[in-house]
């Protein structure tokens, strides 16, 4: 399964790489997780430059599309030429966004009246455009998920794994990244956050 | 204050970037946090190439030196020519390592009989060379800290901030990255893990 982590200049390093690493815990090539970006090199919100691995078209054909957050999201979503390159389909794809990544989903018409999770600064903007914002780290309806707060990346990643491969796979991946001595508690809490939102 | 996050080919994305992002929550230029690497481009354990920001000599003069983990650590620590470029001083620098990053600290003679936190695979190797391994996410004595499990990066980062700028600064930084609706619990737990180990 192809997983596109959409990553733009100004991206939040936790959103992109915590998700990326957790999804890559699934071995046997079940997931093909790629940093997906509009240019070959992209620079993070704190100034680290990285190489993108796939271009935007990869997202249009991926099984899973994830929008992390970033400090330039509000400018990027005004670029209609760029946005027109994205042709996503929530009937066929899992689509999730985190913090300001939720603004992309609103702009692309993917929310359809759903209430969302996001961070404090994106909350204000989303409420201005009529989106209901919940005070919880994660929510999903069907194939559309949203999360708020950088460390909620773990919930987004676990939700993707649980939906595609089952809860046991999500528990395995989370156990591999949990703090030493806190594995059981970390896995149980993560699953408790996402369990109401797993498609069965 | 200069903070060197030592990052090598095969690096774990969570260890490097979770720490990097949390430390960068401290504004007003109090921290100058840089990805520090032996070559201009380095490639992560899951195949993402990034640009290093400083060369190894930056670590020798930094106020804080952090060793993340990686899949090539065991080969890198055999390279005596490379290791001889590192000249660290625990009397003047905070030095911390995570998972296989603790192997660097052992090889460089920085542990001095201290018990450590690490991950399961590094545990075996450290015990073989006579290092006591604790079943807890984080431990420190004086200026030397160790952590185990990728998500313990947050504890390492918070310990650095608390030591240099006080607990309130660590609480601020952790609150900025915590999941929405879980800020209070996340901050309190993080501080409870590190509070016994903060230099006063």
Coordinates of C-alpha atoms in Angstrom, one line a residue:
Chain A
X1 CA 0.0 0.0 0.0
X2 CA 1.3 3.4 -0.9
X3 CA 1.3 6.1 1.8
X4 CA 1.9 9.7 0.8
X5 CA 3.1 12.0 3.6
X6 CA 2.5 15.4 2.0
X7 CA 5.4 17.7 3.1
X8 CA 5.9 21.3 2.2
X9 CA 8.3 24.1 2.9
X10 CA 8.0 25.1 6.6
X11 CA 6.8 21.6 7.6
X12 CA 6.6 20.6 11.2
X13 CA 9.3 17.9 11.8
X14 CA 7.3 15.9 14.4
X15 CA 4.2 15.6 12.2
X16 CA 6.1 14.4 9.2
X17 CA 8.8 12.1 10.9
X18 CA 6.9 10.7 13.9
X19 CA 4.2 9.5 11.5
X20 CA 6.8 8.3 8.9
X21 CA 8.8 6.3 11.4
X22 CA 5.8 4.6 13.0
X23 CA 4.3 3.6 9.7
X24 CA 7.7 2.2 8.6
X25 CA 7.6 -0.2 11.6
X26 CA 5.3 -2.3 9.5
X27 CA 7.7 -4.6 7.6
X28 CA 7.3 -7.1 4.8
X29 CA 6.7 -4.2 2.4
X30 CA 3.0 -3.9 3.4
X31 CA 3.4 -0.1 3.5
X32 CA 5.4 2.0 1.0
X33 CA 5.6 5.2 2.9
X34 CA 7.1 8.2 1.0
X35 CA 7.7 11.9 1.8
X36 CA 5.7 13.5 -1.0
X37 CA 6.5 17.1 -1.9
X38 CA 6.2 19.7 -4.7
X39 CA 9.9 20.2 -5.0
X40 CA 13.0 18.0 -4.7
X41 CA 14.3 19.8 -1.6
X42 CA 12.0 21.1 1.2
X43 CA 13.0 23.0 4.3
X44 CA 11.4 22.5 7.7
X45 CA 9.9 25.1 10.1
X46 CA 13.2 25.0 12.0
X47 CA 15.5 25.1 9.0
X48 CA 16.4 21.5 8.1
X49 CA 16.4 20.7 4.4
X50 CA 15.3 17.3 3.3
X51 CA 14.9 15.5 0.0
X52 CA 11.4 14.6 -1.0
X53 CA 10.9 11.1 -2.2
X54 CA 7.9 11.4 -4.5
X55 CA 6.1 14.2 -6.4
X56 CA 2.6 15.3 -5.7
X57 CA 1.0 12.9 -8.3
X58 CA 2.0 10.0 -6.0
X59 CA -0.6 11.3 -3.5
X60 CA -3.4 11.1 -6.1
X61 CA -2.9 7.4 -6.5
X62 CA -1.9 6.5 -3.0
X63 CA -4.0 4.3 -0.6
X64 CA -3.3 6.7 2.3
X65 CA -2.7 10.5 2.1
X66 CA -1.5 12.4 5.2
X67 CA -1.3 16.2 5.6
X68 CA 1.2 17.3 8.3
X69 CA 1.3 20.9 9.5
X70 CA 3.6 23.7 8.7
X71 CA 4.2 27.4 9.1
X72 CA 3.4 28.2 5.5
X73 CA 0.1 26.3 5.1
X74 CA -2.0 29.4 5.0
X75 CA -0.1 30.7 2.0
X76 CA 0.1 27.3 0.2
X77 CA -3.7 26.8 0.4
X78 CA -4.2 30.1 -1.5
X79 CA -2.2 28.7 -4.5
X80 CA -5.1 27.3 -6.6
X81 CA -2.8 26.2 -9.3
X82 CA -0.9 24.0 -6.9
X83 CA -4.1 22.7 -5.2
X84 CA -5.6 21.8 -8.6
X85 CA -2.8 19.2 -8.8
X86 CA -4.3 17.3 -5.9
X87 CA -7.1 15.0 -6.9
X88 CA -8.0 13.0 -3.8
X89 CA -11.0 10.6 -3.3
X90 CA -12.2 9.8 0.2
X91 CA -14.2 6.9 -1.1
X92 CA -11.0 5.1 -2.1
X93 CA -8.3 6.7 0.1
X94 CA -7.7 7.2 3.8
X95 CA -7.1 10.9 4.2
X96 CA -5.9 12.5 7.4
X97 CA -4.6 15.9 8.5
X98 CA -3.0 17.3 11.5
X99 CA -3.0 20.8 13.0
X100 CA -2.8 23.2 10.1
X101 CA -2.9 20.2 7.7
X102 CA -6.6 20.2 8.4
X103 CA -6.8 23.5 6.5
X104 CA -5.8 21.7 3.3
X105 CA -8.7 19.3 3.9
X106 CA -11.1 22.1 4.4
X107 CA -9.9 23.9 1.3
X108 CA -10.1 20.7 -0.8
X109 CA -13.7 20.2 0.3
X110 CA -12.9 16.9 2.1
X111 CA -14.6 17.7 5.5
X112 CA -18.2 17.8 4.4
X113 CA -19.4 19.2 7.7
X114 CA -17.4 16.9 9.9
X115 CA -16.1 18.2 13.3
X116 CA -12.3 18.1 13.5
X117 CA -9.4 17.9 15.9
X118 CA -6.6 20.5 15.3
X119 CA -4.2 22.7 17.2
X120 CA -5.0 26.1 18.9
X121 CA -3.9 28.4 16.1
X122 CA -5.6 26.4 13.3
X123 CA -8.8 26.2 15.5
X124 CA -9.4 29.9 15.1
X125 CA -9.1 29.8 11.3
X126 CA -11.3 26.7 11.0
X127 CA -14.0 28.2 13.2
X128 CA -14.0 31.3 11.0
X129 CA -14.9 29.2 8.0
X130 CA -17.6 27.4 9.9
X131 CA -15.8 24.1 10.9
X132 CA -16.6 22.7 14.3
X133 CA -13.4 22.1 16.3
X134 CA -13.4 19.4 19.1
X135 CA -11.1 19.6 22.2
X136 CA -9.7 16.1 21.7
X137 CA -6.5 14.8 20.0
X138 CA -8.1 12.7 17.3
X139 CA -11.3 12.1 15.5
X140 CA -12.4 10.4 12.3
X141 CA -15.5 9.6 10.3
X142 CA -15.2 6.9 7.7
X143 CA -12.0 7.5 5.7
X144 CA -11.4 11.0 6.9
X145 CA -9.4 11.7 10.1
X146 CA -8.0 14.8 11.8
X147 CA -5.6 15.2 14.7
X148 CA -4.3 18.1 16.9
X149 CA -1.0 18.6 18.7
X150 CA 2.3 17.4 17.2
X151 CA 2.5 14.3 19.4
X152 CA -1.0 13.2 18.1
X153 CA 1.0 12.0 15.0
X154 CA 1.2 8.7 16.8
X155 CA -2.6 8.4 16.9
X156 CA -2.8 9.3 13.2
X157 CA -0.2 6.7 12.3
X158 CA -1.8 4.0 14.6
X159 CA -5.3 4.7 13.0
X160 CA -3.9 4.2 9.5
X161 CA -2.3 0.9 10.6
X162 CA -5.3 -0.3 12.5
X163 CA -7.6 0.5 9.5
X164 CA -5.5 -1.2 7.0
X165 CA -3.9 -4.1 8.9
X166 CA -5.9 -4.5 12.2
X167 CA -5.4 -3.4 15.8
X168 CA -2.7 -6.0 16.5
X169 CA -0.4 -4.4 13.9
X170 CA -1.0 -0.9 15.3
X171 CA -0.2 -2.3 18.8
X172 CA 3.0 -3.8 17.4
X173 CA 4.1 -0.6 15.8
X174 CA 3.4 1.6 18.8
X175 CA 5.2 -0.9 21.1
X176 CA 8.3 -0.5 19.0
X177 CA 8.5 3.3 19.5
X178 CA 7.2 3.5 23.1
X179 CA 9.4 4.6 25.9
X180 CA 11.2 1.8 27.8
X181 CA 9.1 0.6 30.7
X182 CA 6.1 2.4 29.4
X183 CA 5.2 0.2 26.4
X184 CA 2.1 -1.3 27.8
X185 CA 0.6 2.0 29.0
X186 CA 1.6 3.8 25.7
X187 CA 0.0 1.2 23.5
X188 CA -3.1 1.0 25.6
X189 CA -3.6 4.7 25.6
X190 CA -3.0 5.1 21.9
X191 CA -5.5 2.4 21.1
X192 CA -8.1 3.9 23.5
X193 CA -7.8 7.2 21.6
X194 CA -8.4 5.7 18.1
X195 CA -10.6 2.6 18.8
X196 CA -13.9 4.4 18.3
X197 CA -12.8 5.5 14.9
X198 CA -11.5 2.4 13.2
X199 CA -13.5 1.2 10.2
X200 CA -14.7 -2.3 10.6
Chain B
X1 CA 23.5 28.0 23.9
X2 CA 24.7 25.6 21.2
X3 CA 23.0 22.2 21.0
X4 CA 24.5 19.5 18.7
X5 CA 22.2 16.7 17.7
X6 CA 24.7 14.1 16.4
X7 CA 23.1 12.5 13.4
X8 CA 24.6 9.7 11.3
X9 CA 23.6 7.6 8.2
X10 CA 20.9 5.2 9.3
X11 CA 19.6 7.6 12.0
X12 CA 16.2 7.1 13.7
X13 CA 13.9 9.9 12.5
X14 CA 12.0 10.2 15.8
X15 CA 15.1 10.5 18.0
X16 CA 16.6 13.2 15.8
X17 CA 13.5 15.3 14.9
X18 CA 11.3 14.9 18.0
X19 CA 14.2 16.2 20.1
X20 CA 15.0 18.9 17.5
X21 CA 11.5 20.3 17.3
X22 CA 10.9 20.4 21.1
X23 CA 14.2 22.2 21.7
X24 CA 13.3 24.6 19.0
X25 CA 10.1 25.6 20.9
X26 CA 12.4 27.7 23.1
X27 CA 12.5 31.1 21.3
X28 CA 14.5 34.3 21.8
X29 CA 17.6 32.5 20.5
X30 CA 18.3 30.9 23.8
X31 CA 19.0 27.6 22.0
X32 CA 20.9 27.2 18.8
X33 CA 19.9 23.7 17.9
X34 CA 21.7 22.1 14.9
X35 CA 21.7 18.7 13.2
X36 CA 25.4 17.8 13.4
X37 CA 26.8 15.2 11.0
X38 CA 30.1 13.9 9.5
X39 CA 28.9 14.6 6.0
X40 CA 26.7 17.1 4.2
X41 CA 23.9 14.7 3.3
X42 CA 22.8 11.9 5.6
X43 CA 20.2 9.2 5.0
X44 CA 17.8 8.0 7.7
X45 CA 17.0 4.3 8.7
X46 CA 13.9 4.5 6.4
X47 CA 15.6 6.2 3.5
X48 CA 15.1 10.0 3.8
X49 CA 18.1 12.1 3.0
X50 CA 18.6 15.3 4.9
X51 CA 21.2 18.0 5.0
X52 CA 23.4 18.3 8.1
X53 CA 23.7 21.8 9.5
X54 CA 27.1 21.6 11.3
X55 CA 30.1 19.4 11.1
X56 CA 31.4 17.2 14.0
X57 CA 33.6 19.9 15.5
X58 CA 30.4 21.9 16.4
X59 CA 29.7 19.2 19.0
X60 CA 33.1 19.6 20.7
X61 CA 32.3 23.2 21.6
X62 CA 28.5 22.9 22.1
X63 CA 26.8 23.3 25.5
X64 CA 24.7 20.2 24.9
X65 CA 25.5 17.1 22.9
X66 CA 22.8 14.5 22.0
X67 CA 23.3 11.1 20.5
X68 CA 20.2 9.7 18.8
X69 CA 20.1 6.1 17.7
X70 CA 20.5 4.6 14.3
X71 CA 20.8 1.3 12.5
X72 CA 24.6 1.7 11.8
X73 CA 25.7 2.7 15.3
X74 CA 27.6 -0.5 15.9
X75 CA 29.7 -0.1 12.8
X76 CA 30.3 3.7 13.4
X77 CA 31.6 3.1 16.9
X78 CA 34.3 0.8 15.5
X79 CA 35.7 3.7 13.4
X80 CA 38.4 4.9 15.8
X81 CA 39.5 7.6 13.4
X82 CA 36.0 9.1 13.4
X83 CA 35.6 8.7 17.1
X84 CA 38.9 10.6 17.7
X85 CA 37.3 13.7 16.2
X86 CA 34.9 13.8 19.2
X87 CA 36.4 15.5 22.2
X88 CA 33.5 15.9 24.7
X89 CA 33.7 17.0 28.3
X90 CA 31.0 16.1 30.8
X91 CA 32.3 18.6 33.3
X92 CA 31.3 21.4 30.9
X93 CA 28.7 19.9 28.6
X94 CA 25.3 18.2 29.0
X95 CA 25.7 14.9 27.2
X96 CA 22.7 12.5 26.5
X97 CA 22.2 9.4 24.4
X98 CA 19.2 7.5 23.4
X99 CA 18.8 3.8 22.5
X100 CA 21.9 2.8 20.5
X101 CA 23.2 6.3 21.0
X102 CA 24.1 5.1 24.5
X103 CA 26.7 2.8 22.8
X104 CA 28.6 6.0 21.6
X105 CA 28.7 7.2 25.2
X106 CA 30.0 3.8 26.4
X107 CA 32.7 3.7 23.7
X108 CA 33.8 7.3 24.5
X109 CA 34.2 6.4 28.2
X110 CA 31.4 8.8 29.3
X111 CA 29.4 6.4 31.4
X112 CA 31.9 5.8 34.3
X113 CA 30.0 2.9 35.8
X114 CA 26.6 4.6 35.6
X115 CA 23.4 2.6 35.0
X116 CA 21.6 3.5 31.8
X117 CA 18.3 3.6 30.0
X118 CA 18.2 2.2 26.5
X119 CA 16.1 0.1 24.1
X120 CA 15.9 -3.7 24.0
X121 CA 18.5 -4.4 21.3
X122 CA 21.1 -2.0 22.7
X123 CA 20.4 -3.5 26.2
X124 CA 22.0 -6.8 25.3
X125 CA 25.1 -5.2 23.8
X126 CA 25.6 -2.8 26.8
X127 CA 25.2 -5.7 29.3
X128 CA 27.8 -7.6 27.4
X129 CA 30.3 -4.8 28.0
X130 CA 29.3 -4.6 31.7
X131 CA 26.9 -1.7 31.7
X132 CA 23.9 -2.0 34.0
X133 CA 20.6 -1.3 32.1
X134 CA 17.5 -0.1 33.9
X135 CA 13.9 -0.8 32.9
X136 CA 12.9 2.8 32.8
X137 CA 12.6 5.4 30.0
X138 CA 15.1 7.9 31.3
X139 CA 17.9 8.3 33.8
X140 CA 20.7 10.8 34.5
X141 CA 23.5 11.5 36.9
X142 CA 25.0 15.0 36.8
X143 CA 25.5 16.1 33.2
X144 CA 25.1 12.6 31.7
X145 CA 21.7 11.3 30.6
X146 CA 20.4 8.2 28.8
X147 CA 17.0 7.3 27.5
X148 CA 15.3 4.3 25.8
X149 CA 12.5 4.0 23.3
X150 CA 12.0 6.5 20.5
X151 CA 9.2 8.5 22.2
X152 CA 11.6 9.1 25.2
X153 CA 13.1 11.8 23.0
X154 CA 10.6 14.0 24.6
X155 CA 12.0 13.3 28.1
X156 CA 15.6 13.9 26.9
X157 CA 14.6 17.3 25.3
X158 CA 12.7 18.3 28.4
X159 CA 15.6 17.4 30.7
X160 CA 17.9 19.6 28.6
X161 CA 15.5 22.5 28.8
X162 CA 14.8 22.1 32.5
X163 CA 18.5 21.9 33.3
X164 CA 19.4 25.0 31.3
X165 CA 16.3 27.2 31.7
X166 CA 14.2 25.7 34.5
X167 CA 11.2 23.5 34.8
X168 CA 8.7 26.2 33.6
X169 CA 10.5 26.4 30.2
X170 CA 10.4 22.6 29.9
X171 CA 6.7 22.7 30.7
X172 CA 6.1 25.4 28.1
X173 CA 7.9 23.4 25.4
X174 CA 6.1 20.2 26.1
X175 CA 2.7 22.0 26.2
X176 CA 3.4 23.2 22.7
X177 CA 3.8 19.7 21.2
X178 CA 1.3 17.8 23.4
X179 CA -1.8 16.3 21.9
X180 CA -4.9 18.6 22.0
X181 CA -6.9 18.0 25.2
X182 CA -4.0 16.0 26.7
X183 CA -1.6 19.0 27.4
X184 CA -1.9 18.9 31.1
X185 CA -1.4 15.2 31.4
X186 CA 1.4 15.1 28.9
X187 CA 3.4 17.9 30.6
X188 CA 2.8 16.5 34.1
X189 CA 4.0 13.0 33.1
X190 CA 7.0 14.3 31.3
X191 CA 8.1 16.3 34.3
X192 CA 7.5 13.4 36.6
X193 CA 9.9 11.2 34.6
X194 CA 12.7 13.8 34.6
X195 CA 12.3 15.6 37.9
X196 CA 14.6 13.4 40.0
X197 CA 17.4 14.1 37.5
X198 CA 17.5 17.8 37.1
X199 CA 20.7 19.5 38.3
X200 CA 19.9 22.2 40.8

